[in-house]
Amino acid sequence: MSTGCPICGKPVEKAFRPFCSKRCADVDLQRWLSGRYVVAGGDDDEENPPSELINRE
């Protein structure tokens, strides 16, 4: 188990775990929102179909 902040490597602060500060938590959030981090889905992802397959009534 890593004890350093995943963004900068400094020691983790309990209030911002797993980060060392609000700044590093915000950097991580921005990376998710900008698409830098991506969770790949499978080709046959029935739980989350492409938007064009959703029936809009």
mmCIF file of the C-alpha atoms, coordinates in Angstrom:
data_MODEL
# 
_entry.id   MODEL 
# 
loop_
_atom_site.group_PDB 
_atom_site.id 
_atom_site.type_symbol 
_atom_site.label_atom_id 
_atom_site.label_alt_id 
_atom_site.label_comp_id 
_atom_site.label_asym_id 
_atom_site.label_entity_id 
_atom_site.label_seq_id 
_atom_site.pdbx_PDB_ins_code 
_atom_site.Cartn_x 
_atom_site.Cartn_y 
_atom_site.Cartn_z 
_atom_site.occupancy 
_atom_site.B_iso_or_equiv 
_atom_site.pdbx_formal_charge 
_atom_site.auth_seq_id 
_atom_site.auth_comp_id 
_atom_site.auth_asym_id 
_atom_site.auth_atom_id 
_atom_site.pdbx_PDB_model_num 
ATOM 1  C CA . MET A 1 1  ? 0.000   0.000  0.000   1.00 0.00 ? 1  MET A CA 1 
ATOM 2  C CA . SER A 1 2  ? 1.409   3.367  -1.054  1.00 0.00 ? 2  SER A CA 1 
ATOM 3  C CA . THR A 1 3  ? 1.739   6.065  1.597   1.00 0.00 ? 3  THR A CA 1 
ATOM 4  C CA . GLY A 1 4  ? 2.548   8.899  -0.802  1.00 0.00 ? 4  GLY A CA 1 
ATOM 5  C CA . CYS A 1 5  ? 0.222   11.204 -2.693  1.00 0.00 ? 5  CYS A CA 1 
ATOM 6  C CA . PRO A 1 6  ? -0.406  9.770  -6.187  1.00 0.00 ? 6  PRO A CA 1 
ATOM 7  C CA . ILE A 1 7  ? 0.006   13.243 -7.730  1.00 0.00 ? 7  ILE A CA 1 
ATOM 8  C CA . CYS A 1 8  ? 3.157   14.607 -6.068  1.00 0.00 ? 8  CYS A CA 1 
ATOM 9  C CA . GLY A 1 9  ? 4.473   11.851 -3.798  1.00 0.00 ? 9  GLY A CA 1 
ATOM 10 C CA . LYS A 1 10 ? 4.292   13.870 -0.551  1.00 0.00 ? 10 LYS A CA 1 
ATOM 11 C CA . PRO A 1 11 ? 2.928   12.186 2.601   1.00 0.00 ? 11 PRO A CA 1 
ATOM 12 C CA . VAL A 1 12 ? -0.863  11.726 2.586   1.00 0.00 ? 12 VAL A CA 1 
ATOM 13 C CA . GLU A 1 13 ? -2.971  13.967 4.829   1.00 0.00 ? 13 GLU A CA 1 
ATOM 14 C CA . LYS A 1 14 ? -5.935  12.243 6.474   1.00 0.00 ? 14 LYS A CA 1 
ATOM 15 C CA . ALA A 1 15 ? -8.351  15.027 5.497   1.00 0.00 ? 15 ALA A CA 1 
ATOM 16 C CA . PHE A 1 16 ? -7.493  14.657 1.786   1.00 0.00 ? 16 PHE A CA 1 
ATOM 17 C CA . ARG A 1 17 ? -6.738  10.917 1.581   1.00 0.00 ? 17 ARG A CA 1 
ATOM 18 C CA . PRO A 1 18 ? -5.383  9.534  -0.732  1.00 0.00 ? 18 PRO A CA 1 
ATOM 19 C CA . PHE A 1 19 ? -3.905  12.953 -1.556  1.00 0.00 ? 19 PHE A CA 1 
ATOM 20 C CA . CYS A 1 20 ? -1.708  15.342 0.430   1.00 0.00 ? 20 CYS A CA 1 
ATOM 21 C CA . SER A 1 21 ? -3.797  18.465 -0.177  1.00 0.00 ? 21 SER A CA 1 
ATOM 22 C CA . LYS A 1 22 ? -6.905  19.899 -1.785  1.00 0.00 ? 22 LYS A CA 1 
ATOM 23 C CA . ARG A 1 23 ? -4.697  21.087 -4.642  1.00 0.00 ? 23 ARG A CA 1 
ATOM 24 C CA . CYS A 1 24 ? -3.602  17.553 -5.524  1.00 0.00 ? 24 CYS A CA 1 
ATOM 25 C CA . ALA A 1 25 ? -7.195  16.299 -5.191  1.00 0.00 ? 25 ALA A CA 1 
ATOM 26 C CA . ASP A 1 26 ? -8.270  19.044 -7.618  1.00 0.00 ? 26 ASP A CA 1 
ATOM 27 C CA . VAL A 1 27 ? -5.471  18.134 -10.056 1.00 0.00 ? 27 VAL A CA 1 
ATOM 28 C CA . ASP A 1 28 ? -6.725  14.536 -10.041 1.00 0.00 ? 28 ASP A CA 1 
ATOM 29 C CA . LEU A 1 29 ? -10.343 15.652 -10.581 1.00 0.00 ? 29 LEU A CA 1 
ATOM 30 C CA . GLN A 1 30 ? -9.304  17.856 -13.502 1.00 0.00 ? 30 GLN A CA 1 
ATOM 31 C CA . ARG A 1 31 ? -7.503  14.913 -15.095 1.00 0.00 ? 31 ARG A CA 1 
ATOM 32 C CA . TRP A 1 32 ? -10.711 12.851 -14.929 1.00 0.00 ? 32 TRP A CA 1 
ATOM 33 C CA . LEU A 1 33 ? -12.881 15.705 -16.250 1.00 0.00 ? 33 LEU A CA 1 
ATOM 34 C CA . SER A 1 34 ? -10.520 16.477 -19.140 1.00 0.00 ? 34 SER A CA 1 
ATOM 35 C CA . GLY A 1 35 ? -10.473 12.845 -20.291 1.00 0.00 ? 35 GLY A CA 1 
ATOM 36 C CA . ARG A 1 36 ? -6.836  12.232 -19.406 1.00 0.00 ? 36 ARG A CA 1 
ATOM 37 C CA . TYR A 1 37 ? -7.950  9.311  -17.246 1.00 0.00 ? 37 TYR A CA 1 
ATOM 38 C CA . VAL A 1 38 ? -10.292 6.827  -18.933 1.00 0.00 ? 38 VAL A CA 1 
ATOM 39 C CA . VAL A 1 39 ? -11.887 3.607  -17.746 1.00 0.00 ? 39 VAL A CA 1 
ATOM 40 C CA . ALA A 1 40 ? -12.145 1.413  -20.814 1.00 0.00 ? 40 ALA A CA 1 
ATOM 41 C CA . GLY A 1 41 ? -15.372 -0.507 -21.374 1.00 0.00 ? 41 GLY A CA 1 
ATOM 42 C CA . GLY A 1 42 ? -15.795 -3.777 -23.169 1.00 0.00 ? 42 GLY A CA 1 
ATOM 43 C CA . ASP A 1 43 ? -17.089 -4.065 -26.734 1.00 0.00 ? 43 ASP A CA 1 
ATOM 44 C CA . ASP A 1 44 ? -20.325 -5.663 -25.515 1.00 0.00 ? 44 ASP A CA 1 
ATOM 45 C CA . ASP A 1 45 ? -21.090 -3.353 -22.616 1.00 0.00 ? 45 ASP A CA 1 
ATOM 46 C CA . GLU A 1 46 ? -24.837 -4.049 -22.225 1.00 0.00 ? 46 GLU A CA 1 
ATOM 47 C CA . GLU A 1 47 ? -25.055 -2.140 -18.950 1.00 0.00 ? 47 GLU A CA 1 
ATOM 48 C CA . ASN A 1 48 ? -24.010 1.110  -20.664 1.00 0.00 ? 48 ASN A CA 1 
ATOM 49 C CA . PRO A 1 49 ? -25.137 1.036  -24.314 1.00 0.00 ? 49 PRO A CA 1 
ATOM 50 C CA . PRO A 1 50 ? -24.023 3.769  -26.731 1.00 0.00 ? 50 PRO A CA 1 
ATOM 51 C CA . SER A 1 51 ? -26.303 6.801  -26.615 1.00 0.00 ? 51 SER A CA 1 
ATOM 52 C CA . GLU A 1 52 ? -27.671 6.134  -30.119 1.00 0.00 ? 52 GLU A CA 1 
ATOM 53 C CA . LEU A 1 53 ? -29.098 2.831  -28.856 1.00 0.00 ? 53 LEU A CA 1 
ATOM 54 C CA . ILE A 1 54 ? -31.071 4.403  -26.026 1.00 0.00 ? 54 ILE A CA 1 
ATOM 55 C CA . ASN A 1 55 ? -34.788 4.642  -26.832 1.00 0.00 ? 55 ASN A CA 1 
ATOM 56 C CA . ARG A 1 56 ? -35.832 8.239  -26.252 1.00 0.00 ? 56 ARG A CA 1 
ATOM 57 C CA . GLU A 1 57 ? -39.574 8.506  -25.940 1.00 0.00 ? 57 GLU A CA 1 
# 
